[in-house]
Amino acid sequence: MDITRFGPDDAAALQAWVDISNAVQHADAPWEHGTTLLRTEARFRHGWDGEPAVPYLARVDGTVVGGGSLSISEYDNLHLAWFDVMVHPDHRRQGYGSAILSFLEDEARSLGRTSAGIGGWESDATRGFAQRHGYEKKHQAINRRQYLADVDRTELDKRYDEALPYAADYVLERLRLPTPDDQLDEMAEMTSAINDAPTDDLDIEDEVFNAERIKGYEAACEARKERAYRVVARHVPTGQLAGQTVVVVESERPTLGDQHDTSVVGSHRGHRLGLLLKVDMLRWLAEAEPQVEMVDTFNAESNDHMIGVNEALGYRIMGRELAFQKSL
């Protein structure tokens, strides 16, 4: 097997990655929407927030049989590397996934990382692969999807009105990207509230957010040609940002939306801001993006509060994603 690194300017390698990624998704998670060349190029040029993963393709006799990627951060979790391992459904059960994983582990060690994580959709194959290579299950998340045509907006309006008295000291503001430079620090401070989301048994540190990272995230959204919508809650007595929800709409596939961060700062919880933020986001999308048909989200399965909000908003379970970790 020949495992080679490539970059976002290698058009042929990017297309090969798109093809194998979509074949894997079709086999393992047929409800997923798949990826595109634009999104793949942006992923390996910008990452999620300015720290792109390093991608590799695995070939046998010139045929692409699999791929992998290595993700690290220089902001936080300097001990940790995350791997993505995939093998084309036509080439499984031949040891290719094990070879790719071993290669990525060596790459991570060379970077000084001492812990590694992998993930996959819940299945006997996913659990078995992780166990064979010494990875322990540490976390599980649920992928849910909201079909907007099925949303009971009358019921949501009722819930919204019932929640308003609990948030009398707050106002909701609708914001578009990019964030003005003089507001980036404030946005970073609020975004750090996502660290309170459950991480179960993962050996993971809080993420560090600053103005540079917020700009990196917004640049990545722009590179994917996503139209981003952010609703924030502001505490009127102090002027502080208390929480946010962000949804992006794909320009290539404008019927698809993706839920990004939803979080409320700890000192401002208990005012039903999560529900208010997400209902207002639905109202905004109905006005600005009426063609959107569905919105996907992920939550830790142990995040009871946010799951309760999402279920009230009509989200349906699509699949469960498992995360595994081991020491290198």
mmCIF file of C-alpha atoms in Angstrom:
data_model
loop_
_atom_site.group_PDB
_atom_site.id
_atom_site.type_symbol
_atom_site.label_atom_id
_atom_site.label_comp_id
_atom_site.label_asym_id
_atom_site.label_seq_id
_atom_site.Cartn_x
_atom_site.Cartn_y
_atom_site.Cartn_z
ATOM 1 C CA MET A 1 0.000 0.000 0.000
ATOM 2 C CA ASP A 2 1.182 3.496 -0.898
ATOM 3 C CA ILE A 3 -0.102 6.225 1.435
ATOM 4 C CA THR A 4 0.513 9.760 0.185
ATOM 5 C CA ARG A 5 -0.266 13.172 1.567
ATOM 6 C CA PHE A 6 -1.958 15.752 -0.645
ATOM 7 C CA GLY A 7 -3.122 19.330 -0.369
ATOM 8 C CA PRO A 8 -6.075 21.511 -1.355
ATOM 9 C CA ASP A 9 -4.494 22.478 -4.689
ATOM 10 C CA ASP A 10 -4.323 18.862 -5.936
ATOM 11 C CA ALA A 11 -7.538 18.669 -7.954
ATOM 12 C CA ALA A 12 -7.215 14.988 -8.872
ATOM 13 C CA ALA A 13 -6.575 13.916 -5.286
ATOM 14 C CA LEU A 14 -9.479 16.062 -4.031
ATOM 15 C CA GLN A 15 -11.833 14.392 -6.511
ATOM 16 C CA ALA A 16 -10.589 10.962 -5.450
ATOM 17 C CA TRP A 17 -11.278 11.899 -1.824
ATOM 18 C CA VAL A 18 -14.804 13.075 -2.707
ATOM 19 C CA ASP A 19 -15.513 9.834 -4.572
ATOM 20 C CA ILE A 20 -14.320 7.513 -1.832
ATOM 21 C CA SER A 21 -15.865 9.600 0.949
ATOM 22 C CA ASN A 22 -19.274 9.497 -0.700
ATOM 23 C CA ALA A 23 -18.977 5.755 -1.337
ATOM 24 C CA VAL A 24 -18.199 5.206 2.349
ATOM 25 C CA GLN A 25 -21.063 7.434 3.475
ATOM 26 C CA HIS A 26 -23.497 5.681 1.151
ATOM 27 C CA ALA A 27 -22.543 2.349 2.723
ATOM 28 C CA ASP A 28 -22.267 3.382 6.371
ATOM 29 C CA ALA A 29 -24.647 6.346 6.757
ATOM 30 C CA PRO A 30 -26.981 6.464 3.745
ATOM 31 C CA TRP A 31 -29.013 9.307 5.268
ATOM 32 C CA GLU A 32 -26.032 11.686 5.046
ATOM 33 C CA HIS A 33 -25.917 14.209 2.229
ATOM 34 C CA GLY A 34 -22.373 13.419 1.122
ATOM 35 C CA THR A 35 -19.639 15.890 0.371
ATOM 36 C CA THR A 36 -18.738 18.014 -2.642
ATOM 37 C CA LEU A 37 -15.517 19.149 -4.268
ATOM 38 C CA LEU A 38 -16.018 22.677 -2.928
ATOM 39 C CA ARG A 39 -16.541 21.511 0.640
ATOM 40 C CA THR A 40 -13.595 19.111 0.483
ATOM 41 C CA GLU A 41 -11.237 21.763 -0.857
ATOM 42 C CA ALA A 42 -12.360 24.179 1.864
ATOM 43 C CA ARG A 43 -11.964 21.500 4.539
ATOM 44 C CA PHE A 44 -8.340 20.913 3.668
ATOM 45 C CA ARG A 45 -7.535 24.579 3.145
ATOM 46 C CA HIS A 46 -9.358 26.136 6.114
ATOM 47 C CA GLY A 47 -10.542 23.343 8.388
ATOM 48 C CA TRP A 48 -13.340 24.195 10.799
ATOM 49 C CA ASP A 49 -11.735 27.328 12.202
ATOM 50 C CA GLY A 50 -8.412 27.908 10.477
ATOM 51 C CA GLU A 51 -6.614 24.659 11.352
ATOM 52 C CA PRO A 52 -7.090 22.298 8.383
ATOM 53 C CA ALA A 53 -6.698 18.553 8.677
ATOM 54 C CA VAL A 54 -3.902 16.846 6.735
ATOM 55 C CA PRO A 55 -5.378 14.380 4.200
ATOM 56 C CA TYR A 56 -3.889 11.198 2.740
ATOM 57 C CA LEU A 57 -4.914 8.742 0.047
ATOM 58 C CA ALA A 58 -4.083 5.038 0.150
ATOM 59 C CA ARG A 59 -3.459 3.204 -3.137
ATOM 60 C CA VAL A 60 -2.843 -0.410 -4.035
ATOM 61 C CA ASP A 61 -1.461 -0.984 -7.534
ATOM 62 C CA GLY A 62 -2.509 2.555 -8.406
ATOM 63 C CA THR A 63 -6.120 2.135 -7.262
ATOM 64 C CA VAL A 64 -7.394 4.344 -4.439
ATOM 65 C CA VAL A 65 -8.696 1.952 -1.798
ATOM 66 C CA GLY A 66 -8.908 4.252 1.191
ATOM 67 C CA GLY A 67 -7.912 7.471 2.818
ATOM 68 C CA GLY A 68 -7.256 9.142 6.108
ATOM 69 C CA SER A 69 -6.728 12.495 7.733
ATOM 70 C CA LEU A 70 -4.950 13.833 10.798
ATOM 71 C CA SER A 71 -6.284 16.800 12.769
ATOM 72 C CA ILE A 72 -4.495 18.663 15.545
ATOM 73 C CA SER A 73 -4.840 22.049 17.187
ATOM 74 C CA GLU A 74 -2.199 24.506 18.271
ATOM 75 C CA TYR A 75 -4.700 26.455 20.382
ATOM 76 C CA ASP A 76 -5.367 23.710 22.929
ATOM 77 C CA ASN A 77 -5.195 19.950 23.506
ATOM 78 C CA LEU A 78 -1.572 19.835 22.454
ATOM 79 C CA HIS A 79 -1.438 16.164 23.463
ATOM 80 C CA LEU A 80 -4.185 15.073 21.109
ATOM 81 C CA ALA A 81 -4.614 14.037 17.466
ATOM 82 C CA TRP A 82 -7.843 12.995 15.758
ATOM 83 C CA PHE A 83 -7.854 10.532 12.869
ATOM 84 C CA ASP A 84 -10.339 9.927 10.089
ATOM 85 C CA VAL A 85 -9.935 6.457 8.556
ATOM 86 C CA MET A 86 -11.977 5.253 5.600
ATOM 87 C CA VAL A 87 -11.812 2.276 3.271
ATOM 88 C CA HIS A 88 -13.859 1.943 0.095
ATOM 89 C CA PRO A 89 -16.663 -0.618 0.597
ATOM 90 C CA ASP A 90 -15.296 -2.679 -2.332
ATOM 91 C CA HIS A 91 -11.910 -3.061 -0.633
ATOM 92 C CA ARG A 92 -12.747 -3.832 2.986
ATOM 93 C CA ARG A 93 -11.663 -6.768 5.125
ATOM 94 C CA GLN A 94 -8.151 -6.774 3.656
ATOM 95 C CA GLY A 95 -6.302 -4.915 6.409
ATOM 96 C CA TYR A 96 -6.207 -1.572 4.617
ATOM 97 C CA GLY A 97 -7.930 0.308 7.433
ATOM 98 C CA SER A 98 -5.443 -1.062 9.948
ATOM 99 C CA ALA A 99 -2.531 -0.005 7.774
ATOM 100 C CA ILE A 100 -3.919 3.517 7.371
ATOM 101 C CA LEU A 101 -4.507 3.843 11.107
ATOM 102 C CA SER A 102 -0.992 2.639 11.928
ATOM 103 C CA PHE A 103 0.436 5.171 9.477
ATOM 104 C CA LEU A 104 -1.559 8.014 11.059
ATOM 105 C CA GLU A 105 -0.484 6.997 14.551
ATOM 106 C CA ASP A 106 3.158 7.218 13.483
ATOM 107 C CA GLU A 107 2.511 10.641 11.976
ATOM 108 C CA ALA A 108 0.930 11.823 15.229
ATOM 109 C CA ARG A 109 3.832 10.523 17.304
ATOM 110 C CA SER A 110 6.263 12.405 15.071
ATOM 111 C CA LEU A 111 4.337 15.581 15.944
ATOM 112 C CA GLY A 112 4.701 14.916 19.660
ATOM 113 C CA ARG A 113 1.099 13.892 20.241
ATOM 114 C CA THR A 114 0.535 11.358 22.996
ATOM 115 C CA SER A 115 -3.177 10.607 22.639
ATOM 116 C CA ALA A 116 -5.321 9.769 19.629
ATOM 117 C CA GLY A 117 -9.015 9.639 18.851
ATOM 118 C CA ILE A 118 -11.063 8.003 16.110
ATOM 119 C CA GLY A 119 -14.776 7.983 15.412
ATOM 120 C CA GLY A 120 -17.396 6.170 13.411
ATOM 121 C CA TRP A 121 -21.077 5.436 13.070
ATOM 122 C CA GLU A 122 -22.373 2.928 15.583
ATOM 123 C CA SER A 123 -21.983 -0.612 14.276
ATOM 124 C CA ASP A 124 -20.329 -3.894 15.166
ATOM 125 C CA ALA A 125 -17.659 -3.125 12.568
ATOM 126 C CA THR A 126 -16.859 0.265 14.119
ATOM 127 C CA ARG A 127 -16.672 -1.171 17.643
ATOM 128 C CA GLY A 128 -14.618 -4.134 16.494
ATOM 129 C CA PHE A 129 -12.098 -2.031 14.590
ATOM 130 C CA ALA A 130 -11.565 0.270 17.565
ATOM 131 C CA GLN A 131 -11.207 -2.614 20.009
ATOM 132 C CA ARG A 132 -8.682 -4.463 17.837
ATOM 133 C CA HIS A 133 -6.440 -1.402 17.845
ATOM 134 C CA GLY A 134 -6.692 -0.614 21.532
ATOM 135 C CA TYR A 135 -9.162 2.267 21.395
ATOM 136 C CA GLU A 136 -11.773 2.587 24.142
ATOM 137 C CA LYS A 137 -15.212 4.126 23.652
ATOM 138 C CA LYS A 138 -15.270 7.476 25.434
ATOM 139 C CA HIS A 139 -18.181 9.428 23.950
ATOM 140 C CA GLN A 140 -21.288 9.081 21.836
ATOM 141 C CA ALA A 141 -23.297 11.663 19.958
ATOM 142 C CA ILE A 142 -26.612 11.664 18.136
ATOM 143 C CA ASN A 143 -27.168 13.045 14.646
ATOM 144 C CA ARG A 144 -30.658 14.517 14.422
ATOM 145 C CA ARG A 145 -32.468 16.092 11.494
ATOM 146 C CA GLN A 146 -35.232 18.656 11.476
ATOM 147 C CA TYR A 147 -37.631 18.555 8.515
ATOM 148 C CA LEU A 148 -38.945 22.095 8.360
ATOM 149 C CA ALA A 149 -42.182 21.156 6.579
ATOM 150 C CA ASP A 150 -43.131 19.056 9.603
ATOM 151 C CA VAL A 151 -42.428 21.709 12.234
ATOM 152 C CA ASP A 152 -45.528 22.620 14.251
ATOM 153 C CA ARG A 153 -44.996 26.362 14.201
ATOM 154 C CA THR A 154 -48.159 27.100 16.160
ATOM 155 C CA GLU A 155 -46.897 24.939 19.014
ATOM 156 C CA LEU A 156 -43.454 26.555 18.815
ATOM 157 C CA ASP A 157 -44.983 30.023 18.928
ATOM 158 C CA LYS A 158 -46.819 28.961 22.084
ATOM 159 C CA ARG A 159 -43.611 27.659 23.681
ATOM 160 C CA TYR A 160 -41.803 30.847 22.666
ATOM 161 C CA ASP A 161 -44.441 33.051 24.283
ATOM 162 C CA GLU A 162 -44.394 30.927 27.447
ATOM 163 C CA ALA A 163 -40.589 31.277 27.660
ATOM 164 C CA LEU A 164 -40.451 35.051 27.167
ATOM 165 C CA PRO A 165 -41.227 36.025 30.793
ATOM 166 C CA TYR A 166 -38.205 34.009 31.965
ATOM 167 C CA ALA A 167 -35.964 36.113 29.696
ATOM 168 C CA ALA A 168 -37.294 39.568 30.489
ATOM 169 C CA ASP A 169 -33.752 40.940 30.902
ATOM 170 C CA TYR A 170 -32.598 39.738 27.476
ATOM 171 C CA VAL A 171 -33.020 40.774 23.859
ATOM 172 C CA LEU A 172 -32.385 38.679 20.756
ATOM 173 C CA GLU A 173 -30.248 40.089 17.940
ATOM 174 C CA ARG A 174 -29.846 38.710 14.423
ATOM 175 C CA LEU A 175 -26.301 38.930 13.065
ATOM 176 C CA ARG A 176 -24.652 38.049 9.772
ATOM 177 C CA LEU A 177 -21.001 37.229 9.123
ATOM 178 C CA PRO A 178 -18.341 38.505 9.166
ATOM 179 C CA THR A 179 -18.186 39.790 12.723
ATOM 180 C CA PRO A 180 -16.714 43.321 12.905
ATOM 181 C CA ASP A 181 -13.151 43.300 14.230
ATOM 182 C CA ASP A 182 -14.068 45.314 17.311
ATOM 183 C CA GLN A 183 -16.609 42.646 18.331
ATOM 184 C CA LEU A 184 -14.439 39.552 17.833
ATOM 185 C CA ASP A 185 -13.147 39.361 21.406
ATOM 186 C CA GLU A 186 -16.682 39.544 22.777
ATOM 187 C CA MET A 187 -17.782 36.842 20.320
ATOM 188 C CA ALA A 188 -14.872 34.609 21.328
ATOM 189 C CA GLU A 189 -15.733 34.933 25.015
ATOM 190 C CA MET A 190 -19.322 33.897 24.360
ATOM 191 C CA THR A 191 -18.294 31.056 22.050
ATOM 192 C CA SER A 192 -16.221 29.507 24.830
ATOM 193 C CA ALA A 193 -19.516 28.552 26.515
ATOM 194 C CA ILE A 194 -19.549 25.520 24.198
ATOM 195 C CA ASN A 195 -16.922 24.022 26.513
ATOM 196 C CA ASP A 196 -19.717 23.237 28.947
ATOM 197 C CA ALA A 197 -21.184 20.705 26.504
ATOM 198 C CA PRO A 198 -20.659 17.135 27.762
ATOM 199 C CA THR A 199 -17.529 15.329 26.559
ATOM 200 C CA ASP A 200 -18.182 12.205 28.649
ATOM 201 C CA ASP A 201 -14.961 10.260 29.257
ATOM 202 C CA LEU A 202 -12.758 11.851 26.595
ATOM 203 C CA ASP A 203 -9.311 12.990 27.704
ATOM 204 C CA ILE A 204 -9.848 16.453 26.329
ATOM 205 C CA GLU A 205 -9.230 20.002 27.506
ATOM 206 C CA ASP A 206 -11.433 23.046 27.045
ATOM 207 C CA GLU A 207 -11.045 24.688 23.664
ATOM 208 C CA VAL A 208 -9.399 28.110 23.638
ATOM 209 C CA PHE A 209 -11.256 30.763 21.659
ATOM 210 C CA ASN A 210 -9.864 34.131 20.619
ATOM 211 C CA ALA A 211 -10.446 36.674 17.871
ATOM 212 C CA GLU A 212 -8.126 34.852 15.473
ATOM 213 C CA ARG A 213 -10.042 31.596 15.848
ATOM 214 C CA ILE A 214 -13.413 33.274 15.318
ATOM 215 C CA LYS A 215 -12.081 34.857 12.119
ATOM 216 C CA GLY A 216 -10.774 31.451 11.039
ATOM 217 C CA TYR A 217 -14.194 29.895 11.560
ATOM 218 C CA GLU A 218 -15.931 32.639 9.606
ATOM 219 C CA ALA A 219 -13.379 32.396 6.774
ATOM 220 C CA ALA A 220 -14.052 28.653 6.571
ATOM 221 C CA CYS A 221 -17.814 29.284 6.269
ATOM 222 C CA GLU A 222 -17.120 31.741 3.463
ATOM 223 C CA ALA A 223 -14.808 29.277 1.695
ATOM 224 C CA ARG A 224 -17.580 26.665 1.757
ATOM 225 C CA LYS A 225 -19.882 29.356 0.327
ATOM 226 C CA GLU A 226 -22.275 28.957 3.218
ATOM 227 C CA ARG A 227 -24.750 31.660 4.136
ATOM 228 C CA ALA A 228 -24.443 31.906 7.894
ATOM 229 C CA TYR A 229 -27.117 33.141 10.292
ATOM 230 C CA ARG A 230 -26.363 33.909 13.942
ATOM 231 C CA VAL A 231 -28.932 34.797 16.609
ATOM 232 C CA VAL A 232 -27.508 36.021 19.920
ATOM 233 C CA ALA A 233 -29.076 36.804 23.279
ATOM 234 C CA ARG A 234 -27.822 39.951 24.956
ATOM 235 C CA HIS A 235 -28.254 40.665 28.667
ATOM 236 C CA VAL A 236 -29.704 44.175 28.738
ATOM 237 C CA PRO A 237 -28.523 45.266 32.240
ATOM 238 C CA THR A 238 -24.856 44.442 31.500
ATOM 239 C CA GLY A 239 -24.755 44.456 27.696
ATOM 240 C CA GLN A 240 -23.056 41.051 27.761
ATOM 241 C CA LEU A 241 -23.607 38.408 25.110
ATOM 242 C CA ALA A 242 -25.358 35.539 26.883
ATOM 243 C CA GLY A 243 -25.773 32.903 24.182
ATOM 244 C CA GLN A 244 -25.998 32.152 20.496
ATOM 245 C CA THR A 245 -27.189 29.760 17.848
ATOM 246 C CA VAL A 246 -25.721 29.543 14.341
ATOM 247 C CA VAL A 247 -27.171 27.863 11.249
ATOM 248 C CA VAL A 248 -25.543 27.824 7.833
ATOM 249 C CA VAL A 249 -27.208 27.188 4.475
ATOM 250 C CA GLU A 250 -25.230 25.660 1.636
ATOM 251 C CA SER A 251 -25.120 27.698 -1.568
ATOM 252 C CA GLU A 252 -24.484 24.555 -3.647
ATOM 253 C CA ARG A 253 -27.422 22.716 -2.078
ATOM 254 C CA PRO A 254 -29.660 25.482 -0.731
ATOM 255 C CA THR A 255 -32.296 23.117 0.638
ATOM 256 C CA LEU A 256 -29.764 21.929 3.240
ATOM 257 C CA GLY A 257 -28.993 23.659 6.517
ATOM 258 C CA ASP A 258 -26.490 22.727 9.179
ATOM 259 C CA GLN A 259 -26.719 23.629 12.845
ATOM 260 C CA HIS A 260 -23.393 24.868 14.168
ATOM 261 C CA ASP A 261 -22.896 26.155 17.703
ATOM 262 C CA THR A 262 -25.764 26.575 20.137
ATOM 263 C CA SER A 263 -24.653 27.547 23.623
ATOM 264 C CA VAL A 264 -25.606 29.713 26.582
ATOM 265 C CA VAL A 265 -23.068 31.230 28.972
ATOM 266 C CA GLY A 266 -23.258 29.508 32.353
ATOM 267 C CA SER A 267 -24.150 32.602 34.343
ATOM 268 C CA HIS A 268 -27.125 33.243 32.043
ATOM 269 C CA ARG A 269 -28.735 29.810 32.105
ATOM 270 C CA GLY A 270 -32.169 29.134 33.482
ATOM 271 C CA HIS A 271 -33.913 31.738 31.313
ATOM 272 C CA ARG A 272 -34.969 29.428 28.460
ATOM 273 C CA LEU A 273 -32.611 31.219 26.110
ATOM 274 C CA GLY A 274 -31.787 28.047 24.182
ATOM 275 C CA LEU A 275 -35.401 27.608 23.122
ATOM 276 C CA LEU A 276 -35.869 31.301 22.348
ATOM 277 C CA LEU A 277 -32.717 31.435 20.246
ATOM 278 C CA LYS A 278 -33.583 28.374 18.186
ATOM 279 C CA VAL A 279 -37.197 29.364 17.580
ATOM 280 C CA ASP A 280 -36.123 32.820 16.439
ATOM 281 C CA MET A 281 -33.609 31.162 14.122
ATOM 282 C CA LEU A 282 -36.432 29.132 12.560
ATOM 283 C CA ARG A 283 -38.425 32.311 12.017
ATOM 284 C CA TRP A 284 -35.439 34.022 10.406
ATOM 285 C CA LEU A 285 -34.760 31.090 8.088
ATOM 286 C CA ALA A 286 -38.418 31.080 7.027
ATOM 287 C CA GLU A 287 -38.019 34.722 6.009
ATOM 288 C CA ALA A 288 -34.530 34.634 4.483
ATOM 289 C CA GLU A 289 -34.189 31.044 3.219
ATOM 290 C CA PRO A 290 -37.712 29.677 2.648
ATOM 291 C CA GLN A 291 -36.362 26.931 0.378
ATOM 292 C CA VAL A 292 -34.507 25.182 3.230
ATOM 293 C CA GLU A 293 -36.030 21.746 3.780
ATOM 294 C CA MET A 294 -33.909 20.252 6.546
ATOM 295 C CA VAL A 295 -31.358 21.144 9.213
ATOM 296 C CA ASP A 296 -28.917 18.643 10.748
ATOM 297 C CA THR A 297 -27.423 18.809 14.225
ATOM 298 C CA PHE A 298 -25.193 16.743 16.524
ATOM 299 C CA ASN A 299 -25.412 16.571 20.317
ATOM 300 C CA ALA A 300 -23.683 14.496 22.931
ATOM 301 C CA GLU A 301 -26.185 11.833 23.940
ATOM 302 C CA SER A 302 -25.689 12.907 27.555
ATOM 303 C CA ASN A 303 -26.666 16.525 26.791
ATOM 304 C CA ASP A 304 -30.201 16.131 28.121
ATOM 305 C CA HIS A 305 -31.097 19.828 28.116
ATOM 306 C CA MET A 306 -30.225 20.531 24.483
ATOM 307 C CA ILE A 307 -31.753 17.248 23.357
ATOM 308 C CA GLY A 308 -34.971 18.300 25.064
ATOM 309 C CA VAL A 309 -34.954 21.580 23.151
ATOM 310 C CA ASN A 310 -34.242 19.819 19.846
ATOM 311 C CA GLU A 311 -36.990 17.277 20.384
ATOM 312 C CA ALA A 312 -39.406 20.125 21.059
ATOM 313 C CA LEU A 313 -38.310 21.556 17.706
ATOM 314 C CA GLY A 314 -39.143 18.298 15.914
ATOM 315 C CA TYR A 315 -35.648 16.890 15.345
ATOM 316 C CA ARG A 316 -35.540 13.166 14.486
ATOM 317 C CA ILE A 317 -32.724 10.743 15.268
ATOM 318 C CA MET A 318 -30.757 9.695 12.184
ATOM 319 C CA GLY A 319 -27.751 7.886 13.656
ATOM 320 C CA ARG A 320 -25.343 7.578 16.564
ATOM 321 C CA GLU A 321 -21.657 8.488 16.245
ATOM 322 C CA LEU A 322 -19.113 6.883 18.587
ATOM 323 C CA ALA A 323 -15.751 8.355 19.613
ATOM 324 C CA PHE A 324 -12.818 6.266 20.825
ATOM 325 C CA GLN A 325 -9.482 7.239 22.320
ATOM 326 C CA LYS A 326 -6.187 5.643 23.322
ATOM 327 C CA SER A 327 -2.735 6.628 24.517
ATOM 328 C CA LEU A 328 0.045 6.637 21.954
#
